[in-house]
Short mmCIF file of C-alpha atoms in Angstrom, two decimals:
data_model
loop_
_atom_site.label_atom_id
_atom_site.label_comp_id
_atom_site.label_asym_id
_atom_site.label_seq_id
_atom_site.Cartn_x
_atom_site.Cartn_y
_atom_site.Cartn_z
CA MET A 1 -14.42 66.46 51.68
CA ALA A 2 -13.85 63.31 49.28
CA GLU A 3 -15.36 63.95 45.78
CA SER A 4 -17.78 61.20 44.78
CA GLU A 5 -16.94 58.63 41.49
CA PHE A 6 -18.67 59.77 38.49
CA GLU A 7 -21.34 57.32 37.22
CA TYR A 8 -23.29 57.93 33.92
CA SER A 9 -26.19 56.62 35.41
CA GLU A 10 -26.50 58.94 38.48
CA HIS A 11 -24.63 62.31 36.99
CA PRO A 12 -25.46 65.31 34.38
CA HIS A 13 -22.94 64.96 31.59
CA ARG A 14 -22.82 65.76 28.13
CA ARG A 15 -22.60 62.90 25.31
CA TYR A 16 -21.18 63.01 21.51
CA ASN A 17 -22.62 62.06 18.54
CA PRO A 18 -20.46 61.46 15.97
CA LEU A 19 -22.80 60.97 13.00
CA ARG A 20 -23.92 64.44 13.48
CA GLY A 21 -20.69 66.21 15.28
CA GLU A 22 -23.07 67.86 18.25
CA TRP A 23 -23.16 66.99 22.12
CA ILE A 24 -26.44 66.35 23.83
CA LEU A 25 -27.15 67.21 27.67
CA CYS A 26 -28.09 64.12 29.39
CA SER A 27 -29.47 64.15 33.31
CA PRO A 28 -30.48 60.64 34.51
CA HIS A 29 -30.91 61.47 37.69
CA ARG A 30 -34.20 63.50 36.57
CA ALA A 31 -35.54 60.42 35.97
CA LYS A 32 -36.35 59.98 39.47
CA ARG A 33 -38.31 63.07 39.95
CA PRO A 34 -42.31 62.45 40.60
CA TRP A 35 -44.49 62.75 37.63
CA GLN A 36 -48.11 64.39 38.52
CA GLY A 37 -48.64 65.78 34.83
CA ALA A 38 -50.83 63.80 32.18
CA THR A 39 -51.33 60.25 31.20
CA GLU A 40 -52.57 58.61 28.52
CA GLU A 41 -54.42 55.30 27.76
CA ILE A 42 -54.16 53.59 24.96
CA PRO A 43 -57.26 53.91 22.68
CA PRO A 44 -58.95 50.31 21.67
CA ASP A 45 -58.49 50.10 17.45
CA THR A 46 -61.40 49.81 16.36
CA ARG A 47 -60.75 50.17 12.62
CA PRO A 48 -62.36 47.46 10.26
CA GLU A 49 -60.44 45.66 8.03
CA TYR A 50 -62.00 47.61 5.07
CA ASP A 51 -63.86 50.78 4.57
CA PRO A 52 -65.40 52.24 1.78
CA ASN A 53 -64.45 55.85 2.95
CA ASP A 54 -60.80 54.84 3.59
CA TYR A 55 -58.95 57.03 0.44
CA LEU A 56 -56.01 54.48 0.31
CA GLY A 57 -58.43 51.29 0.43
CA PRO A 58 -58.61 48.75 -2.52
CA GLY A 59 -61.16 50.26 -5.14
CA ASN A 60 -61.90 53.03 -3.16
CA PHE A 61 -61.61 56.84 -4.93
CA ARG A 62 -59.08 58.87 -3.36
CA SER A 63 -59.23 62.29 -2.29
CA GLY A 64 -60.79 64.57 -4.55
CA GLY A 65 -62.67 61.67 -6.19
CA LYS A 66 -60.73 61.73 -9.70
CA ALA A 67 -58.23 58.70 -9.10
CA GLN A 68 -59.08 55.30 -7.96
CA ASN A 69 -57.25 52.56 -6.45
CA PRO A 70 -57.03 49.32 -7.93
CA ASN A 71 -58.08 46.39 -5.84
CA TYR A 72 -54.69 45.54 -4.78
CA ALA A 73 -54.32 42.44 -2.76
CA ASP A 74 -50.62 42.98 -1.68
CA THR A 75 -48.40 46.36 -1.76
CA PHE A 76 -49.84 49.05 -3.68
CA VAL A 77 -47.09 52.11 -4.38
CA PHE A 78 -48.22 55.54 -6.10
CA ASP A 79 -47.44 59.13 -6.73
CA ASN A 80 -48.78 61.05 -3.46
CA ASP A 81 -51.54 63.08 -4.66
CA PHE A 82 -50.12 66.16 -2.69
CA MET A 83 -46.32 66.01 -3.13
CA ALA A 84 -44.06 68.00 -1.58
CA LEU A 85 -41.57 68.33 -4.04
CA LEU A 86 -42.62 68.26 -7.89
CA PRO A 87 -40.36 66.61 -10.73
CA ASP A 88 -41.20 69.54 -13.17
CA THR A 89 -40.18 72.09 -10.99
CA PRO A 90 -38.57 75.10 -12.80
CA ASP A 91 -34.98 74.78 -13.66
CA GLY A 92 -32.27 77.63 -13.97
CA SER A 93 -32.52 81.34 -12.49
CA VAL A 94 -36.16 81.24 -12.91
CA GLY A 95 -36.53 79.25 -9.62
CA GLU A 96 -33.61 81.15 -7.89
CA ILE A 97 -33.66 84.03 -5.19
CA ASP A 98 -30.69 85.98 -3.53
CA LYS A 99 -31.17 89.00 -1.76
CA GLY A 100 -27.98 90.18 0.20
CA ASP A 101 -27.22 86.75 1.47
CA LEU A 102 -29.97 87.46 3.60
CA PHE A 103 -32.99 85.98 1.51
CA VAL A 104 -31.97 83.35 -0.26
CA ALA A 105 -33.96 80.45 -2.18
CA ARG A 106 -33.50 77.73 -4.98
CA ALA A 107 -35.82 75.67 -6.59
CA VAL A 108 -35.83 71.87 -5.91
CA LYS A 109 -37.09 68.71 -8.08
CA GLY A 110 -38.19 65.42 -6.69
CA ARG A 111 -41.20 63.01 -6.60
CA CYS A 112 -43.16 61.99 -3.58
CA ARG A 113 -44.34 58.49 -3.23
CA VAL A 114 -46.87 56.23 -0.97
CA VAL A 115 -46.51 52.72 -0.28
CA CYS A 116 -49.70 51.01 1.29
CA PHE A 117 -48.40 48.05 3.10
CA SER A 118 -51.32 46.22 2.91
CA PRO A 119 -55.17 46.22 1.73
CA LYS A 120 -56.03 45.66 5.22
CA LEU A 121 -57.04 49.03 6.80
CA ASN A 122 -56.26 47.62 10.54
CA LEU A 123 -52.98 46.29 9.69
CA THR A 124 -49.55 47.60 10.17
CA ILE A 125 -46.21 46.23 9.66
CA PRO A 126 -45.69 44.52 13.08
CA GLU A 127 -48.29 42.28 12.70
CA MET A 128 -48.10 41.30 9.24
CA GLU A 129 -47.23 37.75 8.17
CA ARG A 130 -43.67 37.37 7.15
CA GLU A 131 -44.03 36.92 3.49
CA ASP A 132 -46.10 39.88 3.59
CA VAL A 133 -43.20 42.16 4.91
CA VAL A 134 -40.75 40.61 2.25
CA LYS A 135 -43.27 41.84 -0.41
CA VAL A 136 -43.08 45.63 1.30
CA VAL A 137 -39.21 45.26 1.37
CA HIS A 138 -39.05 44.54 -2.15
CA ALA A 139 -41.41 47.31 -2.92
CA TRP A 140 -38.83 49.83 -1.15
CA THR A 141 -35.99 48.50 -3.55
CA GLU A 142 -37.81 48.59 -6.51
CA GLU A 143 -38.66 51.95 -6.02
CA PHE A 144 -35.17 52.98 -4.81
CA LEU A 145 -33.70 51.53 -8.00
CA ARG A 146 -36.19 53.28 -10.02
CA LEU A 147 -35.83 56.45 -8.45
CA GLU A 148 -31.90 56.31 -8.51
CA LYS A 149 -31.91 56.44 -12.25
CA GLU A 150 -33.49 59.73 -12.35
CA PRO A 151 -30.95 62.07 -13.61
CA TYR A 152 -32.50 64.82 -11.41
CA ILE A 153 -32.37 62.85 -8.17
CA ASN A 154 -29.58 62.60 -5.91
CA TYR A 155 -31.54 61.37 -2.53
CA VAL A 156 -34.09 59.41 -1.48
CA GLN A 157 -35.55 58.42 1.59
CA ILE A 158 -38.03 55.56 2.91
CA PHE A 159 -40.12 56.49 5.69
CA GLU A 160 -43.33 56.19 7.84
CA ASN A 161 -45.33 58.88 10.20
CA LYS A 162 -47.23 56.81 12.13
CA GLY A 163 -50.40 57.67 14.05
CA GLU A 164 -52.18 60.62 14.29
CA MET A 165 -49.67 62.14 16.93
CA MET A 166 -46.92 62.34 14.24
CA GLY A 167 -49.37 63.70 12.09
CA CYS A 168 -50.35 61.18 9.65
CA SER A 169 -53.58 62.31 7.41
CA ASN A 170 -55.05 58.97 7.30
CA PRO A 171 -55.40 55.94 9.40
CA HIS A 172 -54.80 53.18 6.51
CA PRO A 173 -51.00 51.94 7.33
CA HIS A 174 -48.74 53.36 4.81
CA GLY A 175 -45.08 55.01 4.27
CA GLN A 176 -43.52 57.50 2.21
CA ILE A 177 -40.82 57.60 -0.36
CA TRP A 178 -39.23 61.15 -0.82
CA SER A 179 -36.75 61.45 -3.71
CA SER A 180 -35.18 64.88 -4.26
CA GLY A 181 -32.15 66.47 -6.19
CA PHE A 182 -30.77 67.84 -3.45
CA ILE A 183 -29.10 65.94 -0.52
CA PRO A 184 -30.92 67.08 3.21
CA ALA A 185 -28.62 69.10 5.40
CA GLU A 186 -28.70 66.67 8.12
CA VAL A 187 -27.86 63.56 5.80
CA GLU A 188 -24.93 65.92 4.15
CA LYS A 189 -23.45 66.61 7.73
CA GLU A 190 -23.39 62.97 8.82
CA LEU A 191 -21.84 61.57 5.45
CA GLU A 192 -19.27 64.57 6.14
CA ASN A 193 -18.89 63.16 9.88
CA LEU A 194 -18.38 59.88 8.25
CA LYS A 195 -15.64 60.37 5.59
CA ALA A 196 -13.60 62.26 8.50
CA TYR A 197 -13.63 59.49 11.05
CA GLU A 198 -13.16 56.89 8.39
CA GLU A 199 -9.57 59.31 7.49
CA LYS A 200 -8.34 59.45 10.99
CA HIS A 201 -9.05 55.96 12.73
CA GLU A 202 -9.00 54.04 9.13
CA VAL A 203 -11.79 52.23 9.61
CA GLY A 204 -15.56 52.67 9.44
CA MET A 205 -17.45 54.88 11.88
CA LEU A 206 -20.37 52.82 12.18
CA GLU A 207 -18.27 49.16 11.40
CA LYS A 208 -16.38 49.91 14.76
CA TYR A 209 -19.41 51.28 17.02
CA VAL A 210 -21.18 47.74 15.51
CA GLN A 211 -18.40 45.75 16.78
CA ASP A 212 -17.93 47.87 20.03
CA GLU A 213 -21.99 47.45 20.83
CA LEU A 214 -21.83 43.80 20.38
CA THR A 215 -18.80 43.44 22.61
CA LYS A 216 -20.43 45.47 25.40
CA LYS A 217 -23.81 44.10 24.97
CA GLU A 218 -25.27 46.84 27.05
CA ARG A 219 -28.38 48.73 24.57
CA ILE A 220 -28.96 45.77 22.32
CA VAL A 221 -32.63 45.61 21.41
CA CYS A 222 -32.32 42.91 18.91
CA GLN A 223 -30.15 41.32 16.49
CA ASN A 224 -29.35 38.64 13.88
CA ASP A 225 -26.55 37.73 11.38
CA SER A 226 -27.70 41.13 9.20
CA PHE A 227 -28.20 43.57 11.00
CA LEU A 228 -28.00 45.37 14.81
CA CYS A 229 -30.76 47.05 16.44
CA VAL A 230 -29.66 49.54 19.64
CA VAL A 231 -30.43 52.29 21.58
CA PRO A 232 -27.73 54.71 20.70
CA PHE A 233 -25.16 55.85 23.37
CA TRP A 234 -26.16 59.35 22.34
CA ALA A 235 -29.58 59.26 21.94
CA LEU A 236 -31.64 62.19 22.19
CA TRP A 237 -35.08 61.13 22.32
CA PRO A 238 -37.19 59.09 25.00
CA PHE A 239 -37.75 56.62 22.82
CA GLU A 240 -35.12 55.80 19.84
CA VAL A 241 -33.21 52.88 18.21
CA SER A 242 -30.91 52.39 15.66
CA THR A 243 -30.52 50.03 12.91
CA THR A 244 -27.47 49.16 11.39
CA ALA A 245 -26.05 46.63 8.91
CA CYS A 246 -23.38 44.24 10.56
CA ARG A 247 -21.10 44.67 7.13
CA SER A 248 -20.29 47.20 5.43
CA THR A 249 -22.88 48.07 2.21
CA ASN A 250 -22.80 50.95 0.00
CA VAL A 251 -26.82 50.67 -0.83
CA LEU A 252 -29.06 49.68 2.07
CA LEU A 253 -31.83 48.15 0.58
CA PRO A 254 -30.73 45.59 -1.88
CA ALA A 255 -28.83 44.18 1.31
CA LEU A 256 -31.64 44.25 3.37
CA ARG A 257 -33.53 42.30 0.48
CA SER A 258 -30.92 39.78 -0.01
CA ALA A 259 -30.80 39.15 4.17
CA LEU A 260 -34.30 38.59 4.45
CA ASP A 261 -33.53 34.81 4.65
CA ALA A 262 -31.53 35.54 8.27
CA PHE A 263 -35.08 36.89 9.52
CA PRO A 264 -36.42 34.55 12.02
CA ASN A 265 -40.01 33.34 11.44
CA ARG A 266 -41.38 35.39 14.16
CA ARG A 267 -41.93 39.15 14.83
CA TRP A 268 -39.85 41.17 16.47
#
Protein backbone atom coordinates (compact mmCIF):
# COMPACT_ATOMS: atom_id res chain seq x y z
CA MET A 1 0.00 0.00 0.00
CA ALA A 2 1.45 3.32 -1.08
CA GLU A 3 2.11 5.80 1.69
CA SER A 4 -0.01 8.96 1.37
CA GLU A 5 1.68 12.34 1.03
CA PHE A 6 1.96 14.33 4.24
CA GLU A 7 -0.19 17.46 4.49
CA TYR A 8 0.07 20.02 7.26
CA SER A 9 -3.69 20.64 7.14
CA GLU A 10 -4.62 16.96 7.47
CA HIS A 11 -2.03 15.01 9.46
CA PRO A 12 -0.87 15.28 13.09
CA HIS A 13 2.59 16.72 13.56
CA ARG A 14 4.77 18.75 15.89
CA ARG A 15 5.79 22.33 15.26
CA TYR A 16 8.83 24.00 16.76
CA ASN A 17 8.63 27.36 18.50
CA PRO A 18 12.14 28.83 18.08
CA LEU A 19 11.41 31.65 20.52
CA ARG A 20 10.71 29.28 23.40
CA GLY A 21 12.77 26.34 22.15
CA GLU A 22 9.78 24.03 22.54
CA TRP A 23 7.71 21.69 20.37
CA ILE A 24 3.90 21.83 20.26
CA LEU A 25 1.48 19.15 19.04
CA CYS A 26 -0.82 20.00 16.11
CA SER A 27 -3.80 17.76 15.29
CA PRO A 28 -5.55 19.63 12.44
CA HIS A 29 -7.82 16.70 11.54
CA ARG A 30 -9.58 17.07 14.91
CA ALA A 31 -11.15 20.32 13.71
CA LYS A 32 -13.59 18.10 11.76
CA ARG A 33 -15.02 16.40 14.84
CA PRO A 34 -18.68 17.12 15.71
CA TRP A 35 -19.31 19.55 18.54
CA GLN A 36 -22.21 19.11 20.95
CA GLY A 37 -20.56 20.87 23.87
CA ALA A 38 -21.32 24.27 25.34
CA THR A 39 -21.88 27.29 23.12
CA GLU A 40 -21.92 30.90 24.25
CA GLU A 41 -23.80 33.91 22.95
CA ILE A 42 -22.21 37.34 23.06
CA PRO A 43 -24.04 39.25 25.81
CA PRO A 44 -25.26 42.76 24.96
CA ASP A 45 -23.03 45.58 26.18
CA THR A 46 -25.29 47.72 28.35
CA ARG A 47 -22.58 49.69 30.11
CA PRO A 48 -23.29 53.44 30.35
CA GLU A 49 -20.73 56.05 29.40
CA TYR A 50 -20.40 56.99 33.06
CA ASP A 51 -21.28 55.22 36.32
CA PRO A 52 -20.81 56.93 39.71
CA ASN A 53 -19.99 53.49 41.20
CA ASP A 54 -17.16 52.87 38.73
CA TYR A 55 -13.93 52.81 40.79
CA LEU A 56 -11.94 53.96 37.75
CA GLY A 57 -14.36 56.63 36.54
CA PRO A 58 -13.33 60.32 36.43
CA GLY A 59 -13.94 62.09 39.74
CA ASN A 60 -14.96 58.85 41.47
CA PHE A 61 -13.44 57.34 44.59
CA ARG A 62 -11.46 54.16 44.09
CA SER A 63 -11.92 50.96 46.08
CA GLY A 64 -11.59 51.67 49.79
CA GLY A 65 -12.83 55.23 49.43
CA LYS A 66 -9.50 56.94 50.18
CA ALA A 67 -8.08 57.82 46.76
CA GLN A 68 -10.14 59.93 44.37
CA ASN A 69 -9.58 60.04 40.63
CA PRO A 70 -9.18 63.44 38.98
CA ASN A 71 -11.78 64.50 36.45
CA TYR A 72 -9.57 63.21 33.66
CA ALA A 73 -10.59 63.75 30.05
CA ASP A 74 -8.03 61.53 28.32
CA THR A 75 -5.73 58.69 29.37
CA PHE A 76 -5.16 58.44 33.14
CA VAL A 77 -2.26 56.55 34.78
CA PHE A 78 -1.77 55.84 38.48
CA ASP A 79 -0.13 53.39 40.90
CA ASN A 80 -2.16 50.22 41.32
CA ASP A 81 -3.88 50.25 44.72
CA PHE A 82 -3.27 46.49 44.96
CA MET A 83 0.22 46.06 43.49
CA ALA A 84 1.51 42.55 42.81
CA LEU A 85 5.05 43.96 43.16
CA LEU A 86 6.10 46.60 45.70
CA PRO A 87 8.96 49.15 45.45
CA ASP A 88 9.80 48.90 49.17
CA THR A 89 10.28 45.14 49.50
CA PRO A 90 13.22 44.47 51.91
CA ASP A 91 16.59 43.75 50.27
CA GLY A 92 19.26 41.19 51.02
CA SER A 93 19.14 38.18 53.30
CA VAL A 94 15.90 39.33 54.96
CA GLY A 95 14.03 38.32 51.83
CA GLU A 96 15.95 35.16 50.96
CA ILE A 97 15.21 31.51 51.80
CA ASP A 98 17.17 28.46 50.68
CA LYS A 99 16.62 25.13 52.41
CA GLY A 100 18.40 22.28 50.70
CA ASP A 101 17.68 23.60 47.19
CA LEU A 102 14.05 22.50 47.69
CA PHE A 103 12.43 25.46 49.45
CA VAL A 104 13.94 28.52 47.77
CA ALA A 105 12.57 32.08 47.70
CA ARG A 106 13.96 35.48 46.82
CA ALA A 107 12.42 38.86 47.58
CA VAL A 108 11.57 40.98 44.54
CA LYS A 109 10.91 44.66 43.99
CA GLY A 110 8.75 46.33 41.41
CA ARG A 111 5.97 48.77 40.70
CA CYS A 112 2.55 48.24 39.10
CA ARG A 113 0.69 51.00 37.27
CA VAL A 114 -2.86 51.17 35.91
CA VAL A 115 -3.68 52.84 32.59
CA CYS A 116 -7.28 53.97 32.05
CA PHE A 117 -7.52 54.33 28.29
CA SER A 118 -10.47 56.72 28.35
CA PRO A 119 -12.83 58.31 30.87
CA LYS A 120 -15.71 56.45 29.21
CA LEU A 121 -16.82 53.20 30.82
CA ASN A 122 -18.22 51.78 27.57
CA LEU A 123 -15.29 52.52 25.23
CA THR A 124 -12.51 50.01 24.50
CA ILE A 125 -9.33 50.61 22.48
CA PRO A 126 -10.66 49.13 19.18
CA GLU A 127 -13.59 51.56 19.39
CA MET A 128 -11.55 54.67 20.15
CA GLU A 129 -10.70 57.36 17.65
CA ARG A 130 -7.18 57.31 16.25
CA GLU A 131 -6.07 60.47 18.07
CA ASP A 132 -7.21 58.98 21.38
CA VAL A 133 -5.31 55.73 20.72
CA VAL A 134 -2.23 57.90 20.07
CA LYS A 135 -2.61 59.35 23.58
CA VAL A 136 -2.64 55.83 25.03
CA VAL A 137 0.56 54.93 23.17
CA HIS A 138 2.18 58.17 24.37
CA ALA A 139 1.24 57.25 27.95
CA TRP A 140 2.73 53.75 27.51
CA THR A 141 5.94 55.28 26.17
CA GLU A 142 6.27 57.87 28.91
CA GLU A 143 5.67 55.26 31.61
CA PHE A 144 8.19 52.87 30.07
CA LEU A 145 10.89 55.55 29.82
CA ARG A 146 10.23 56.68 33.39
CA LEU A 147 10.23 53.17 34.89
CA GLU A 148 13.38 52.04 33.09
CA LYS A 149 15.31 54.79 34.90
CA GLU A 150 14.54 53.25 38.30
CA PRO A 151 17.72 51.50 39.53
CA TYR A 152 15.81 48.43 40.75
CA ILE A 153 13.83 47.87 37.50
CA ASN A 154 15.11 45.40 34.88
CA TYR A 155 11.88 44.56 33.06
CA VAL A 156 8.68 46.39 32.07
CA GLN A 157 5.59 44.63 30.73
CA ILE A 158 2.56 46.46 29.33
CA PHE A 159 -0.60 44.39 28.92
CA GLU A 160 -4.38 44.25 29.18
CA ASN A 161 -6.56 41.56 30.74
CA LYS A 162 -9.83 42.12 28.95
CA GLY A 163 -13.20 40.82 30.08
CA GLU A 164 -14.62 38.73 32.91
CA MET A 165 -13.30 35.42 31.56
CA MET A 166 -9.73 36.77 31.75
CA GLY A 167 -10.25 37.71 35.39
CA CYS A 168 -10.52 41.45 34.84
CA SER A 169 -11.68 42.88 38.18
CA ASN A 170 -13.13 46.13 36.84
CA PRO A 171 -15.31 46.68 33.73
CA HIS A 172 -13.76 50.09 32.99
CA PRO A 173 -11.43 49.61 29.97
CA HIS A 174 -7.90 49.72 31.35
CA GLY A 175 -4.50 48.08 31.10
CA GLN A 176 -1.59 47.31 33.38
CA ILE A 177 2.10 48.14 33.49
CA TRP A 178 4.14 45.77 35.63
CA SER A 179 7.80 46.55 36.22
CA SER A 180 10.13 44.28 38.15
CA GLY A 181 13.71 43.84 39.28
CA PHE A 182 13.89 40.44 37.60
CA ILE A 183 13.35 39.23 34.04
CA PRO A 184 10.51 36.64 33.87
CA ALA A 185 11.61 33.09 33.01
CA GLU A 186 9.71 32.96 29.70
CA VAL A 187 11.21 36.26 28.53
CA GLU A 188 14.69 35.18 29.63
CA LYS A 189 14.29 31.98 27.63
CA GLU A 190 13.23 33.92 24.53
CA LEU A 191 16.19 36.30 24.84
CA GLU A 192 18.59 33.35 25.05
CA ASN A 193 17.02 31.71 21.97
CA LEU A 194 17.11 34.96 20.00
CA LYS A 195 20.80 35.36 20.78
CA ALA A 196 21.60 31.72 19.90
CA TYR A 197 19.73 31.95 16.58
CA GLU A 198 21.56 35.09 15.52
CA GLU A 199 24.92 33.60 16.42
CA LYS A 200 24.13 30.50 14.35
CA HIS A 201 22.48 32.11 11.30
CA GLU A 202 24.07 35.60 11.36
CA VAL A 203 20.64 37.21 11.07
CA GLY A 204 18.03 38.14 13.67
CA MET A 205 15.36 35.48 14.20
CA LEU A 206 12.41 37.87 14.11
CA GLU A 207 13.90 39.82 11.23
CA LYS A 208 14.12 36.60 9.20
CA TYR A 209 10.67 35.47 10.32
CA VAL A 210 9.08 38.74 9.18
CA GLN A 211 10.78 38.42 5.78
CA ASP A 212 9.56 34.83 5.36
CA GLU A 213 5.97 35.61 6.39
CA LEU A 214 5.85 38.57 4.01
CA THR A 215 7.04 36.27 1.23
CA LYS A 216 4.62 33.41 2.01
CA LYS A 217 1.56 35.62 2.66
CA GLU A 218 -0.23 32.68 4.31
CA ARG A 219 -0.79 33.81 7.89
CA ILE A 220 -0.89 37.62 7.69
CA VAL A 221 -3.76 39.25 9.57
CA CYS A 222 -2.82 42.87 8.83
CA GLN A 223 0.27 44.94 8.14
CA ASN A 224 1.68 48.36 7.37
CA ASP A 225 5.17 49.69 6.74
CA SER A 226 6.06 49.50 10.44
CA PHE A 227 4.44 46.35 11.85
CA LEU A 228 3.33 42.89 10.78
CA CYS A 229 0.57 40.97 12.54
CA VAL A 230 0.38 37.22 11.81
CA VAL A 231 -0.98 33.97 13.22
CA PRO A 232 2.42 32.43 14.05
CA PHE A 233 3.37 29.09 12.51
CA TRP A 234 3.80 27.74 16.07
CA ALA A 235 0.54 29.18 17.46
CA LEU A 236 -0.58 27.33 20.60
CA TRP A 237 -3.93 28.94 21.39
CA PRO A 238 -7.14 28.73 19.30
CA PHE A 239 -6.95 32.50 18.79
CA GLU A 240 -3.38 33.78 18.73
CA VAL A 241 -1.58 36.52 16.81
CA SER A 242 1.95 37.89 16.94
CA THR A 243 2.79 41.50 16.12
CA THR A 244 6.39 42.21 15.15
CA ALA A 245 8.20 45.36 14.07
CA CYS A 246 9.21 45.23 10.41
CA ARG A 247 12.55 46.85 11.23
CA SER A 248 15.02 45.99 13.96
CA THR A 249 14.70 48.14 17.07
CA ASN A 250 16.16 47.89 20.57
CA VAL A 251 13.16 49.49 22.28
CA LEU A 252 9.71 48.90 20.78
CA LEU A 253 7.58 51.65 22.31
CA PRO A 254 9.53 54.69 21.03
CA ALA A 255 9.53 52.99 17.62
CA LEU A 256 5.76 52.50 17.88
CA ARG A 257 5.29 56.12 18.87
CA SER A 258 7.31 57.36 15.89
CA ALA A 259 5.45 54.99 13.56
CA LEU A 260 1.96 56.21 14.48
CA ASP A 261 1.80 58.40 11.39
CA ALA A 262 2.03 55.21 9.33
CA PHE A 263 -1.22 53.91 10.81
CA PRO A 264 -4.15 54.23 8.41
CA ASN A 265 -6.91 56.48 9.62
CA ARG A 266 -9.19 53.54 10.28
CA ARG A 267 -9.66 50.81 12.86
CA TRP A 268 -8.03 47.45 12.25
